[in-house]
Amino acid sequence: MDDNAVKGTYIADLVVKYKTEFGDQGEARIPVMVEVVAVPQLDLEVKTIPDKIYANSDFTMNVAVTTKNSDLKDAVVRLQLPDGLEGENREILGDLEAGETASINFSLKSPKESGPTTRIYITFTI
């Protein structure tokens, strides 16, 4: 692993050496795409207050964000709320230095009737 590798997609040659059934030898170069993925830059901790959420009730979703390896500038946190769930879905996180933690609270209201477990997706705009 190279810690200095830059995130991105690159072309590399896969070199295949072969020998035919007649004893002929050769080499083929096949271009392949290699993707270098980034090391996670954020740690998230999400909890609700109260812990249990009942139908037609108000609750708070707390999102704690910790930057890991680099600064975060002008970040915005968005929630993708499923049908029936209401409330705040966008908060400005702002700037964080590497290693710093910030906490955001979203005021939400659960649907009027209970149902299956619902997923809320969290996205960041940086």
CSV table of C-alpha atoms in Angstrom, one decimal:
chain,number,residue,atom,x,y,z
A,1,MET,CA,0.0,0.0,0.0
A,2,ASP,CA,1.3,3.5,-0.9
A,3,ASP,CA,-0.1,6.2,1.4
A,4,ASN,CA,0.9,8.8,-1.2
A,5,ALA,CA,-1.2,7.3,-4.0
A,6,VAL,CA,-3.7,9.8,-5.4
A,7,LYS,CA,-7.3,8.9,-5.6
A,8,GLY,CA,-8.5,8.3,-9.2
A,9,THR,CA,-8.8,5.9,-12.1
A,10,TYR,CA,-5.7,4.9,-14.0
A,11,ILE,CA,-4.8,2.6,-17.0
A,12,ALA,CA,-2.3,-0.1,-16.4
A,13,ASP,CA,-0.9,-2.8,-18.6
A,14,LEU,CA,-1.5,-6.4,-17.6
A,15,VAL,CA,1.3,-8.3,-19.1
A,16,VAL,CA,0.5,-11.9,-20.0
A,17,LYS,CA,3.3,-14.3,-21.0
A,18,TYR,CA,2.2,-17.4,-22.8
A,19,LYS,CA,3.4,-20.5,-24.5
A,20,THR,CA,1.4,-22.3,-27.2
A,21,GLU,CA,1.0,-26.0,-27.6
A,22,PHE,CA,3.5,-25.8,-30.4
A,23,GLY,CA,6.2,-24.3,-28.2
A,24,ASP,CA,5.8,-20.7,-29.5
A,25,GLN,CA,6.2,-18.1,-26.7
A,26,GLY,CA,4.8,-14.6,-26.6
A,27,GLU,CA,3.7,-11.7,-24.5
A,28,ALA,CA,0.4,-9.8,-24.6
A,29,ARG,CA,-0.3,-6.5,-23.0
A,30,ILE,CA,-3.9,-5.9,-22.0
A,31,PRO,CA,-4.9,-2.4,-20.8
A,32,VAL,CA,-6.9,-2.6,-17.5
A,33,MET,CA,-8.5,0.1,-15.5
A,34,VAL,CA,-7.3,0.4,-11.9
A,35,GLU,CA,-9.1,2.5,-9.3
A,36,VAL,CA,-7.3,3.9,-6.3
A,37,VAL,CA,-9.9,4.6,-3.6
A,38,ALA,CA,-9.6,7.2,-1.0
A,39,VAL,CA,-9.0,6.6,2.7
A,40,PRO,CA,-12.2,7.5,4.7
A,41,GLN,CA,-11.9,11.2,5.7
A,42,LEU,CA,-14.8,11.2,8.2
A,43,ASP,CA,-16.1,9.2,11.1
A,44,LEU,CA,-19.8,9.5,11.8
A,45,GLU,CA,-21.8,8.8,15.0
A,46,VAL,CA,-25.5,8.9,14.7
A,47,LYS,CA,-28.0,8.6,17.5
A,48,THR,CA,-31.6,9.6,18.2
A,49,ILE,CA,-33.0,11.3,21.3
A,50,PRO,CA,-34.9,9.5,22.7
A,51,ASP,CA,-33.4,6.1,21.8
A,52,LYS,CA,-36.8,4.7,20.9
A,53,ILE,CA,-39.1,6.5,18.4
A,54,TYR,CA,-42.8,6.0,18.5
A,55,ALA,CA,-45.5,6.9,15.9
A,56,ASN,CA,-46.5,10.6,15.7
A,57,SER,CA,-43.7,11.7,18.0
A,58,ASP,CA,-41.0,14.4,17.9
A,59,PHE,CA,-37.4,13.3,18.2
A,60,THR,CA,-33.9,14.6,17.5
A,61,MET,CA,-31.3,13.0,15.3
A,62,ASN,CA,-27.8,13.9,16.4
A,63,VAL,CA,-25.0,13.5,13.8
A,64,ALA,CA,-21.5,13.8,15.2
A,65,VAL,CA,-18.8,14.2,12.5
A,66,THR,CA,-15.1,13.8,13.1
A,67,THR,CA,-12.6,14.6,10.4
A,68,LYS,CA,-9.7,12.2,10.2
A,69,ASN,CA,-6.8,13.2,7.9
A,70,SER,CA,-7.6,16.6,6.5
A,71,ASP,CA,-9.5,19.8,7.0
A,72,LEU,CA,-13.2,20.1,5.9
A,73,LYS,CA,-14.3,23.4,4.4
A,74,ASP,CA,-17.9,24.7,3.9
A,75,ALA,CA,-19.5,21.3,4.6
A,76,VAL,CA,-23.3,20.8,4.5
A,77,VAL,CA,-25.1,17.8,5.9
A,78,ARG,CA,-28.3,16.7,4.2
A,79,LEU,CA,-30.8,14.0,5.3
A,80,GLN,CA,-32.8,12.1,2.7
A,81,LEU,CA,-36.1,11.6,4.6
A,82,PRO,CA,-38.4,8.8,3.6
A,83,ASP,CA,-42.1,9.4,3.1
A,84,GLY,CA,-44.0,10.2,6.3
A,85,LEU,CA,-41.0,11.5,8.2
A,86,GLU,CA,-40.9,15.3,8.5
A,87,GLY,CA,-38.6,18.0,9.8
A,88,GLU,CA,-35.2,19.6,9.2
A,89,ASN,CA,-33.2,17.9,6.4
A,90,ARG,CA,-30.2,20.3,5.9
A,91,GLU,CA,-27.7,21.8,8.3
A,92,ILE,CA,-24.5,23.7,7.6
A,93,LEU,CA,-21.5,22.0,9.3
A,94,GLY,CA,-19.0,24.6,8.3
A,95,ASP,CA,-15.3,24.2,8.6
A,96,LEU,CA,-13.5,21.6,10.7
A,97,GLU,CA,-9.8,21.1,11.1
A,98,ALA,CA,-8.3,17.6,11.0
A,99,GLY,CA,-9.2,15.6,14.1
A,100,GLU,CA,-11.9,18.0,15.1
A,101,THR,CA,-15.5,16.9,15.9
A,102,ALA,CA,-18.7,18.8,15.3
A,103,SER,CA,-22.2,17.8,16.3
A,104,ILE,CA,-25.5,18.7,14.5
A,105,ASN,CA,-29.0,18.1,15.7
A,106,PHE,CA,-32.0,17.6,13.3
A,107,SER,CA,-35.5,18.1,14.7
A,108,LEU,CA,-37.8,15.5,13.2
A,109,LYS,CA,-41.3,14.0,13.5
A,110,SER,CA,-42.1,10.4,12.9
A,111,PRO,CA,-45.1,9.3,10.8
A,112,LYS,CA,-48.6,9.2,12.3
A,113,GLU,CA,-48.7,5.5,12.1
A,114,SER,CA,-46.1,3.0,13.0
A,115,GLY,CA,-44.6,0.9,10.2
A,116,PRO,CA,-41.5,-1.0,9.2
A,117,THR,CA,-38.0,0.3,10.1
A,118,THR,CA,-37.2,3.3,8.0
A,119,ARG,CA,-33.8,4.3,6.6
A,120,ILE,CA,-32.5,7.8,6.5
A,121,TYR,CA,-29.6,8.6,4.2
A,122,ILE,CA,-27.0,11.1,5.2
A,123,THR,CA,-25.0,13.0,2.5
A,124,PHE,CA,-22.3,15.6,2.7
A,125,THR,CA,-21.6,18.4,0.3
A,126,ILE,CA,-18.0,19.7,0.6
